[in-house]
Coordinates of C-alpha atoms in Angstrom, one line a residue:
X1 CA 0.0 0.0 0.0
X2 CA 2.9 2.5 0.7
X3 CA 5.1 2.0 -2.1
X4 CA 1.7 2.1 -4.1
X5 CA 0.6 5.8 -2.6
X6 CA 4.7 6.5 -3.1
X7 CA 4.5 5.5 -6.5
X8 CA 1.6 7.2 -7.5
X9 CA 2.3 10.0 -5.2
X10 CA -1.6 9.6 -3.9
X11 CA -2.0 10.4 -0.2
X12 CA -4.8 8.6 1.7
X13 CA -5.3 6.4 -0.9
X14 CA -6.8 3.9 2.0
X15 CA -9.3 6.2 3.2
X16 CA -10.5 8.1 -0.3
X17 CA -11.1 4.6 -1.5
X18 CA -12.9 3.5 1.4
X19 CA -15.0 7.0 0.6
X20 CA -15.9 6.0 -2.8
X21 CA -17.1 2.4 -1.9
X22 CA -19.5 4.3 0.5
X23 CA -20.1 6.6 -2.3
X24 CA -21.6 4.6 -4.2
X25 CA -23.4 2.4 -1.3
X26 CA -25.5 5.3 -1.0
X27 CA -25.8 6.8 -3.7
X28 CA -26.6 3.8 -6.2
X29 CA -27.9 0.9 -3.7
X30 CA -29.7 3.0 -0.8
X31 CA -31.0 6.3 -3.6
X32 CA -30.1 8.2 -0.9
X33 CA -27.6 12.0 -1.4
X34 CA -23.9 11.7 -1.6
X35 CA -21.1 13.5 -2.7
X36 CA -18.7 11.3 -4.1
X37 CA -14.7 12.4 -2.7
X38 CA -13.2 15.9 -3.9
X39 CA -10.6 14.0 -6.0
X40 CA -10.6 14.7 -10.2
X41 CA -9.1 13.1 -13.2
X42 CA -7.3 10.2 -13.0
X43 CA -6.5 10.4 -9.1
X44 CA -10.8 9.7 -9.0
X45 CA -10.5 6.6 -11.0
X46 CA -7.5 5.4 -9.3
X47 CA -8.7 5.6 -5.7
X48 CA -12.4 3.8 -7.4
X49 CA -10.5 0.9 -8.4
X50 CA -7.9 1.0 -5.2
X51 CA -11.7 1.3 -2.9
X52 CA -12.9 -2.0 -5.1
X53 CA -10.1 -3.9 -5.1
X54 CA -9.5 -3.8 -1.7
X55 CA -13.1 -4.1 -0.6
X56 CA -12.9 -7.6 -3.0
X57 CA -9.2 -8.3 -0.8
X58 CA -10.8 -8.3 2.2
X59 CA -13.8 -10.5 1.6
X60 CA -11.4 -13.2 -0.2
X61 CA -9.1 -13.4 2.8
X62 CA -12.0 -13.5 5.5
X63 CA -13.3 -16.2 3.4
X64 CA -9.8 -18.3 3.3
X65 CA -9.1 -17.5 6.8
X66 CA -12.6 -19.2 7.7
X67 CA -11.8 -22.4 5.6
X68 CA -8.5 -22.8 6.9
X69 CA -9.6 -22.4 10.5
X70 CA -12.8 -25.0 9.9
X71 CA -10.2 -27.0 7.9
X72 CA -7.2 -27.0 10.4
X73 CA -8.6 -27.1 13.7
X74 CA -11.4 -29.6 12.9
X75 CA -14.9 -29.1 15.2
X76 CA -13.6 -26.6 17.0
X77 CA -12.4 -24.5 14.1
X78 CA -15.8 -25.0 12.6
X79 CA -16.8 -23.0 15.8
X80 CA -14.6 -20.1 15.3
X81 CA -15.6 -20.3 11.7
X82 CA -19.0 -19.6 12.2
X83 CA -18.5 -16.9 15.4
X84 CA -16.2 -15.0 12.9
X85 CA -18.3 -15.1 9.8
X86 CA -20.8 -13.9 12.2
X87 CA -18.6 -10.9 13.4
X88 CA -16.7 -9.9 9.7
X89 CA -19.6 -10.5 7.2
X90 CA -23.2 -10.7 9.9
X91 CA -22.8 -7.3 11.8
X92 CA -22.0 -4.9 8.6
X93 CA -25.3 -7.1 7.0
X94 CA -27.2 -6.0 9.9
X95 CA -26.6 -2.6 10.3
X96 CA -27.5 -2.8 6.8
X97 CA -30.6 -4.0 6.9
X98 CA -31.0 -1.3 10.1
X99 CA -30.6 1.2 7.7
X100 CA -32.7 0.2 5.2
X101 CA -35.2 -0.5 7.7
X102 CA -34.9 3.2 10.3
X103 CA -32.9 5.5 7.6
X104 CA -30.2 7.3 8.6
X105 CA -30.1 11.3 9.9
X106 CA -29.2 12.7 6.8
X107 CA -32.5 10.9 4.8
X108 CA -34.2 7.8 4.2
X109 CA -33.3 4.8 1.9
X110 CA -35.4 4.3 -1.4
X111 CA -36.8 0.9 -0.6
X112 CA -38.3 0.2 -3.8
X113 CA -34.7 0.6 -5.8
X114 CA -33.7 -1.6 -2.9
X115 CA -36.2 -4.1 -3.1
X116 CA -35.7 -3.8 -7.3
X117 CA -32.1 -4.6 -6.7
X118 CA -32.2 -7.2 -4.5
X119 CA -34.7 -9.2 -6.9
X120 CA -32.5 -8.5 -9.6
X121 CA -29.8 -9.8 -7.7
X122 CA -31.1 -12.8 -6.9
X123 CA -33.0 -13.4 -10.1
X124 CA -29.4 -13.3 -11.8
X125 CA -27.4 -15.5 -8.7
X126 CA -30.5 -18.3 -9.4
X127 CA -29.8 -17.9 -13.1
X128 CA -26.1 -18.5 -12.9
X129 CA -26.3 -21.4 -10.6
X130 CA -28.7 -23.0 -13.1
X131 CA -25.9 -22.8 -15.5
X132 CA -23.8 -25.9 -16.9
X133 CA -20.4 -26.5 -14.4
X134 CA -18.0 -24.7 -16.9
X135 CA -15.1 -27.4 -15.9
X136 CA -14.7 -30.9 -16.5
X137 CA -15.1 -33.6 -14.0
X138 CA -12.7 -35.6 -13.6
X139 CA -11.4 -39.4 -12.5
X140 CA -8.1 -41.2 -12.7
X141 CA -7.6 -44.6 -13.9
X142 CA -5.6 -47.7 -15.0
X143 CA -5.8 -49.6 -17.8
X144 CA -6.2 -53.1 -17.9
X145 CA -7.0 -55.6 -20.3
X146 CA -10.3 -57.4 -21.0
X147 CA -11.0 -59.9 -20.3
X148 CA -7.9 -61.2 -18.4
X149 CA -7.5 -65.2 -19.3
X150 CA -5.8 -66.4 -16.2
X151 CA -4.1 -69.5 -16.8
X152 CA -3.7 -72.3 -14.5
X153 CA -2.2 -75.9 -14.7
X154 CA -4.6 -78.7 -15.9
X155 CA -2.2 -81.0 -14.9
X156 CA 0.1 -81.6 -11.5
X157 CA 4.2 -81.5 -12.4
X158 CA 7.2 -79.5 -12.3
X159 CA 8.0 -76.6 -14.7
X160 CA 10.3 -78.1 -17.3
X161 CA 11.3 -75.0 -19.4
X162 CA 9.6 -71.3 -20.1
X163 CA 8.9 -70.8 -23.3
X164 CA 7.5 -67.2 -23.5
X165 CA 8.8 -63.7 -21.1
X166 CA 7.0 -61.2 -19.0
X167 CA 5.2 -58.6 -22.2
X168 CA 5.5 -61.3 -24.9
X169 CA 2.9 -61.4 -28.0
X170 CA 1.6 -64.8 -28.3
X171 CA -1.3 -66.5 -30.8
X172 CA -3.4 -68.9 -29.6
X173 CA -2.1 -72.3 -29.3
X174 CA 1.5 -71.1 -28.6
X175 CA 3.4 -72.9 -25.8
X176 CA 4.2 -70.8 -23.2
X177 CA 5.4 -73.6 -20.2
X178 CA 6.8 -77.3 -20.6
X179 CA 5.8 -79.4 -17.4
X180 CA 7.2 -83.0 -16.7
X181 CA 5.3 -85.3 -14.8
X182 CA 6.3 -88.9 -14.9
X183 CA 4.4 -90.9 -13.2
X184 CA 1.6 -89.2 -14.8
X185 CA 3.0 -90.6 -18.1
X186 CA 4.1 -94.1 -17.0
X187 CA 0.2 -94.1 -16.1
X188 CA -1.0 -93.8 -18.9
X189 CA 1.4 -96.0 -20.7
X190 CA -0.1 -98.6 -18.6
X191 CA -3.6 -97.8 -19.4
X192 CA -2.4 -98.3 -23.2
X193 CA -0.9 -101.1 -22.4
X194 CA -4.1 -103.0 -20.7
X195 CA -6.0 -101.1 -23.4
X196 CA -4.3 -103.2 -26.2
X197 CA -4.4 -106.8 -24.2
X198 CA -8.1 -106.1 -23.7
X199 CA -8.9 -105.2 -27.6
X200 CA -6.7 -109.2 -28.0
X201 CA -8.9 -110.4 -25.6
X202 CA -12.3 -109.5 -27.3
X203 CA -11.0 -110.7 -30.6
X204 CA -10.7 -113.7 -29.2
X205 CA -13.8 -114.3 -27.5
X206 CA -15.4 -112.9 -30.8
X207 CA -13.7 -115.6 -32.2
X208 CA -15.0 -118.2 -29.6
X209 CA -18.4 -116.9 -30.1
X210 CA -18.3 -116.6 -26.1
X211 CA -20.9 -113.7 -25.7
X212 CA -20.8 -113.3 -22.0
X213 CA -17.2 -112.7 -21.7
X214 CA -17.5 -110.1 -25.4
X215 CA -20.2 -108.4 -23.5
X216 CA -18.3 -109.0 -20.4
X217 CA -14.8 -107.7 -22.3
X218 CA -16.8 -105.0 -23.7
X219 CA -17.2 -102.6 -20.4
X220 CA -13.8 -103.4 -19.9
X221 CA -12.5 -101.6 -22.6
X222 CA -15.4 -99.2 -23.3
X223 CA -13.6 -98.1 -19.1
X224 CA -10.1 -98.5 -20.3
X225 CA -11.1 -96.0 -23.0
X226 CA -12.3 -93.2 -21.0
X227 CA -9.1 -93.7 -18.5
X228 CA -6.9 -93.6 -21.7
X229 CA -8.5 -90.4 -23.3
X230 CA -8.4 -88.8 -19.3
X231 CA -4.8 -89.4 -18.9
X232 CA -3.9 -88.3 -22.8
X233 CA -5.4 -84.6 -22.0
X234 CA -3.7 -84.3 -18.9
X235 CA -0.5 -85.2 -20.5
X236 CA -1.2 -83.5 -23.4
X237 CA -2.0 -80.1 -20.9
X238 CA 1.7 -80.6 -19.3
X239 CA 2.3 -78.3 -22.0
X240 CA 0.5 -75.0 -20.9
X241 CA -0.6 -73.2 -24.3
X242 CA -2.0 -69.6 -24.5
X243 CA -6.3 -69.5 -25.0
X244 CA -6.3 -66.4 -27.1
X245 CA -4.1 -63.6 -28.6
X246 CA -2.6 -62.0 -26.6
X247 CA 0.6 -60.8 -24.0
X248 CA 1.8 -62.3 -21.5
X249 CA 1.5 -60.9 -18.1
X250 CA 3.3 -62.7 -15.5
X251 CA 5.9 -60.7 -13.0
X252 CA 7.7 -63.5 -11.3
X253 CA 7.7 -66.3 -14.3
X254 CA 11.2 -67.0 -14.1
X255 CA 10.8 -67.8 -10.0
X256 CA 8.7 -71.1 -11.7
X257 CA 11.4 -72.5 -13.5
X258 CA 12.3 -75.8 -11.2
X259 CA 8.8 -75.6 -9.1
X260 CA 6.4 -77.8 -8.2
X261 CA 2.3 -76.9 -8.9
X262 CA 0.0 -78.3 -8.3
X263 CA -3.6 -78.8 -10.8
X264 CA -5.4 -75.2 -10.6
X265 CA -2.2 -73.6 -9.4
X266 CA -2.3 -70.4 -11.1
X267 CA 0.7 -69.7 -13.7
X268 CA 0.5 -67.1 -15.5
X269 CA -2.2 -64.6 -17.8
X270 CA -3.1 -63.6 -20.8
X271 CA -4.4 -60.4 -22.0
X272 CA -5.7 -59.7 -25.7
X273 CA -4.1 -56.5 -26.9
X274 CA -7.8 -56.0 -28.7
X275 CA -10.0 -55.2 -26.0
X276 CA -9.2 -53.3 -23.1
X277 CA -11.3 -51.6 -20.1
X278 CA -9.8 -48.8 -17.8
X279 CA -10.7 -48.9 -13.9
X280 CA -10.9 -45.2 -12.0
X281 CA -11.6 -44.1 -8.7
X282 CA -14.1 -41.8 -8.3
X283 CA -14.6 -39.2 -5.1
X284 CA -17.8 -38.8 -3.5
X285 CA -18.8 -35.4 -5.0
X286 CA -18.1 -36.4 -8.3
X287 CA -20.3 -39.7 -8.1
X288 CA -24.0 -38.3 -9.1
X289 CA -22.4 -37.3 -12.1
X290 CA -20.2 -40.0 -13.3
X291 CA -23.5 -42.1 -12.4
X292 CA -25.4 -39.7 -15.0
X293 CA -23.3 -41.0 -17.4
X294 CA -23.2 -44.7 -17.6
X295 CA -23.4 -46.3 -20.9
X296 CA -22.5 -42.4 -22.4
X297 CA -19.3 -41.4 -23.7
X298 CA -16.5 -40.4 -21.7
X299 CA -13.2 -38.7 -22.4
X300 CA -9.6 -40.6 -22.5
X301 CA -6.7 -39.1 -21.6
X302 CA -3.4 -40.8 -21.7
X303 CA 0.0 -39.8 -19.2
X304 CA 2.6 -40.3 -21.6
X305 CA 0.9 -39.9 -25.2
X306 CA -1.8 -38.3 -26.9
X307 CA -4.4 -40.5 -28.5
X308 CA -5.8 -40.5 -31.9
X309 CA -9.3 -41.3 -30.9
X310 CA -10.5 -40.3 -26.8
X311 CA -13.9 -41.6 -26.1
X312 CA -15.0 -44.4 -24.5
X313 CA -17.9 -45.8 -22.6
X314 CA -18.8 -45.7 -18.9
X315 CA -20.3 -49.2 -18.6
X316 CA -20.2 -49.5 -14.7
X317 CA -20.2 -47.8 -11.2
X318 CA -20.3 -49.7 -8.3
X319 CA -23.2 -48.7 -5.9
X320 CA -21.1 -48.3 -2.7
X321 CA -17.7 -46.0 -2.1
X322 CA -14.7 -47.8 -0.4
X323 CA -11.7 -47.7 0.9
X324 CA -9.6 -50.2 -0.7
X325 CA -7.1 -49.5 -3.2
X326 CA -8.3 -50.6 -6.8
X327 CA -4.5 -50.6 -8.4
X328 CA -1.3 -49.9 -6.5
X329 CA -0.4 -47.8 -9.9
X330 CA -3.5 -45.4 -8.7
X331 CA -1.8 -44.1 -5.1
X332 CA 0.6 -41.8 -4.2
X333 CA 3.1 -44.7 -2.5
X334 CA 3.2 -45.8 -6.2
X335 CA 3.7 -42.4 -8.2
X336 CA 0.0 -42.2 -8.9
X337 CA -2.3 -39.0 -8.0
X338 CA -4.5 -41.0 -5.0
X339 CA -3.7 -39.9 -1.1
X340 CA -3.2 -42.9 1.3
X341 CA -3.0 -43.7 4.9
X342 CA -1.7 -46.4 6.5
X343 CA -4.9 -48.8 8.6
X344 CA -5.2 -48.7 12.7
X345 CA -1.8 -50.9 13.1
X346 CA 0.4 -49.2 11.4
X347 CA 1.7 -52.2 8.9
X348 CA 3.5 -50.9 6.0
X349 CA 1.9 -52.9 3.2
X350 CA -1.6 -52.4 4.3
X351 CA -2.6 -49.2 3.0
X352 CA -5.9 -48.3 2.4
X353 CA -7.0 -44.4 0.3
X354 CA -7.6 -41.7 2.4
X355 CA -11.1 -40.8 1.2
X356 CA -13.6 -43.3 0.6
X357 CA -14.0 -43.5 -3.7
X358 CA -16.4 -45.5 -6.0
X359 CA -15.0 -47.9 -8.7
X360 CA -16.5 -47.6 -12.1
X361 CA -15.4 -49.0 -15.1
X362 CA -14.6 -47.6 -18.7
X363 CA -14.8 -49.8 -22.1
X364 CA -12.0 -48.3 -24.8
X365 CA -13.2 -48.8 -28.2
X366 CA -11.2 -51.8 -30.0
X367 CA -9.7 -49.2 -32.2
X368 CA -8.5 -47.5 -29.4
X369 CA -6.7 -50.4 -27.1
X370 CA -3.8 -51.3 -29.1
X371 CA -2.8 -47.3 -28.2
X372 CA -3.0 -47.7 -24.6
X373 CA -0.5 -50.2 -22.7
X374 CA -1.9 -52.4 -19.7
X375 CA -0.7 -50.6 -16.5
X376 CA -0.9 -47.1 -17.9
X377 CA -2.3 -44.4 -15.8
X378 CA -4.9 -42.0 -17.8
X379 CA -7.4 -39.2 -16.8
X380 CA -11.2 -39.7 -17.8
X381 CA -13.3 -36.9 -18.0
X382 CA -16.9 -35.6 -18.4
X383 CA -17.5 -32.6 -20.5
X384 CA -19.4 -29.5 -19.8
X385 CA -22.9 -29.7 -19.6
X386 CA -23.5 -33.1 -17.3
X387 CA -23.7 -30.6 -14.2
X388 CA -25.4 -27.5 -13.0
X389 CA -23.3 -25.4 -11.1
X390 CA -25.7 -25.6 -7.6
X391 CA -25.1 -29.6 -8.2
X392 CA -21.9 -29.1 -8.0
X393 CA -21.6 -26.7 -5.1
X394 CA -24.0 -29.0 -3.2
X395 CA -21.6 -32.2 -4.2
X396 CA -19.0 -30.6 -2.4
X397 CA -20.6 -29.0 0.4
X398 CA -22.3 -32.2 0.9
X399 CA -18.4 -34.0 0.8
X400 CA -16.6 -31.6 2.7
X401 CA -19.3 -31.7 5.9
X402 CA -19.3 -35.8 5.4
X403 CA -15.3 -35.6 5.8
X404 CA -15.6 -33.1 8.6
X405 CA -18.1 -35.8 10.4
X406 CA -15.9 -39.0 9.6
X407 CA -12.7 -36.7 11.7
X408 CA -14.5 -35.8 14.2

C-alpha cells in the first residue's frame, strides 16, 4: 500500500477509496444523497478501483481464513468459523438492513430501488447457478486388459522350461510352459498297455463266439477307454498353451522354473491387446455425475501420449464407495495422484485411500486399445454440460461436511 501511494504519489489512498465504496453504497444501492470524494481526473478513477479492489481483498481473505480455521482445527475451528463469519460478514449485513429498515439522519433509503435490486440480484445468482459446471469432471484410472484369461495348470508337475517372457505377444495355441510329470506318463502307458491286451482279448472271445465274456470284455475296454482319453489330455495339458491372442503378463515367471504346482495352481495370464477396459476411482462429489453418465461417452486421456481417438464408454459404477485400493499404480506410495493412509496398526503394506471413492469401469473402443498399454495411468473426463453449477456446489458441500463428520 505504501510503495503504491509513493509510486503514484496519492495520499490517503486507503481512506479516499474507502470513501468512494460508501459513495456509491448510498448513492446507487440505498438512492439516498452523496457527494462522491473531492478528488478529479485520473486520481478519482485510481482511488475507485484501489476502494474496489481492496473491498474484494478483504472479503477473499475473510473467506480463506474461515476455511482454513474450519479445515485445520477440525470441530472446534468450525466454531470459530461460524462466530467470525458472524462478526466480519453478519454485523455490517445487519446494520444494513438497520438502515434500510430506520434510515439514517441525513434521509431515508429508497426501498423500492432496494427491493428492485435485491430481486434482480437474486434473479441473476439463481440464473447463474442453473448454468452448466464450466469445468470438467474428472477421475483417474488404470488400464487393464479385458477380459484377463488367467491361466492355470490342468495337470500336476514341475516346470520343465519357459517358453515365453513377461510382455511377450503370443497366438493362440503357442506354448508358453513345458511341465514334466512322470508318473503321470508311466500311467498312462499302462492304461495303453491293458487297453491293447483287452482289444486281443475280445477278438478272441469274438472268435470263440463266447458272448458273456464279449459283452463282459466290452465294459472293460469301453472303461479303459475313458481312463486312456483322461490321462492323454492331462498329459497333453503338461504343455500349458496360451487360449487367445494376446501378452503375457506374469511378473515373477522366471521364480517357476524348477517348481512344483499343483492342478489349478495359477501360472500365468493372458491379456488380448484388442479389448481393453480402464478402472478409475471416483470421489464422492463427483459420483452423481459420473452415475449420470453410464453407458454415455467419456473422455480418454493418456500420461505419456496423446491419443488418436479419446472416447470411451462408462459401462459401470459400483453402488457403494470404499476404501480399498483398486491398483497400486493409482496411489501416491506408487507415483499415482490418489492420497493414502496407512490402517489402525500401522503395517507398511496395508494401506488403504484416504477418502472413501467408487470404482467404475470404462470400455475403450477396440480401435483405441492397441494405443493404450496395460498398466498405464490415464485421466477420464466428463465434459461441460453433465452438471449444473448448484449440483456441483451441493456435491462438495455435501463431501466436505461428510469428511468433517468422519474426523471428528
Amino acid at each position: 500500500y505504501y510503495m503504491l501511494s509513493d509510486a503514484l504519489d496519492y495520499q490517503n489512498l486507503y481512506q479516499t477509496g474507502q470513501q468512494y465504496i460508501d459513495y456509491v453504497r448510498r448513492r446507487y444501492l440505498l438512492g439516498m444523497n452523496a457527494s462522491p470524494p473531492a478528488d478529479e481526473g485520473i486520481q478519482r478513477w485510481i482511488a475507485c478501483v484501489y476502494g474496489v479492489s481492496s473491498l474484494i481483498w478483504r472479503i477473499l481473505f475473510s473467506l480463506g481464513i474461515l476455511i482454513a480455521a474450519a479445515h485445520f482445527f477440525r470441530g472446534a475451528g468450525i466454531i470459530l468459523a461460524v462466530f467470525s463469519g458472524l462478526v466480519w460478514f453478519g454485523l455490517p449485513l445487519a446494520r444494513f438492513a438497520l438502515t434500510v429498515v430506520y434510515g439514517t439522519a441525513t434521509g431515508q433509503p429508497d426501498r423500492r430501488r432496494i427491493s428492485l435490486i435485491t430481486a434482480s440480484a437474486i434473479a441473476a445468482g439463481s440464473l447463474i447457478m442453473l448454468l452448466p459446471w464450466p469445468g470438467r469432471t474428472v477421475a483417474h484410472g488404470i488400464v487393464e486388459f479385458s477380459p484377463m484369461q488367467t491361466i492355470r495348470a490342468d495337470s500336476a508337475g514341475f516346470v520343465e522350461r519357459i517358453h515365453v517372457r513377461p510382455g511377450q505377444i503370443v497366438q493362440a495355441g503357442d506354448a508358453l510352459l513345458k511341465l514334466t510329470n512322470h508318473e503321470l506318463v508311466r500311467e498312462l502307458e499302462d492304461i495303453c498297455l491293458q487297453l491293447q491286451i483287452a482289444t486281443i482279448e475280445q477278438r478272441i472271445h469274438h472268435r470263440d463266439n463266447d458272448m458273456a465274456k464279449y459283452l463282459a470284455g466290452a465294459k472293460k475296454l469301453e472303461s479303459l477307454q475313458e481312463q486312456a482319453a483322461q490321462r492323454q489330455a492331462q498329459v497333453d495339458a503338461l504343455t500349458v498353451r496360451a487360449p487367445i491372442d494376446g501378452t503375457v503378463i506374469a511378473n515373477d515367471i522366471q521364480f517357476l522354473d524348477g517348481k512344483y504346482v499343483e492342478m489349478g495352481d495359477e501360472l500365468l495370464s493372458v491379456g488380448s491387446t484388442e479389448q481393453k477396459e480402464i478402472r478409475i476411482a471416483i470421489c464422492e462429489e463427483d459420483e452423481d455425475e459420473f452415475r449420470r453418465t453410464v453407458n454415455h461417452a467419456v473422455r480418454i486421456r493418456a500420461s505419456c501420449h496423446p491419443l488418436p481417438g479419446d472416447e470411451g464408454t462408462l459401462t459401470t459404477v459400483l453402488p457403494r464407495a470404499t476404501r480399498r485400493i483398486p491398483h497400486l499404480g493409482l496411489v501416491a506410495s506408487h507415483g499415482g495422484p490418489l492420497a493414502v493412509q496407512s490402517s489402525a496398526d500401522d503395517a507398511a503394506d496395508d494401506l488403504r485411500l484416504a477418502t472413501p471413492h467408487f470404482e467404475a469401469v470404462v470400455s475403450v473402443p477396440r480401435q483405441l486399445s492397441p494405443q493404450l498399454r496395460a498398466g498405464e495411468l490415464c485421466r477420464v473426463s466428463i465434459g461441460r454440460g453433465h452438471q449444473r453449477i448448484y449440483e456441483k456446489c451441493w456435491a462438495l458441500a455435501r463431501s466436505w461436511f461428510a469428511a468433517k463428520s468422519g474426523q471428528s
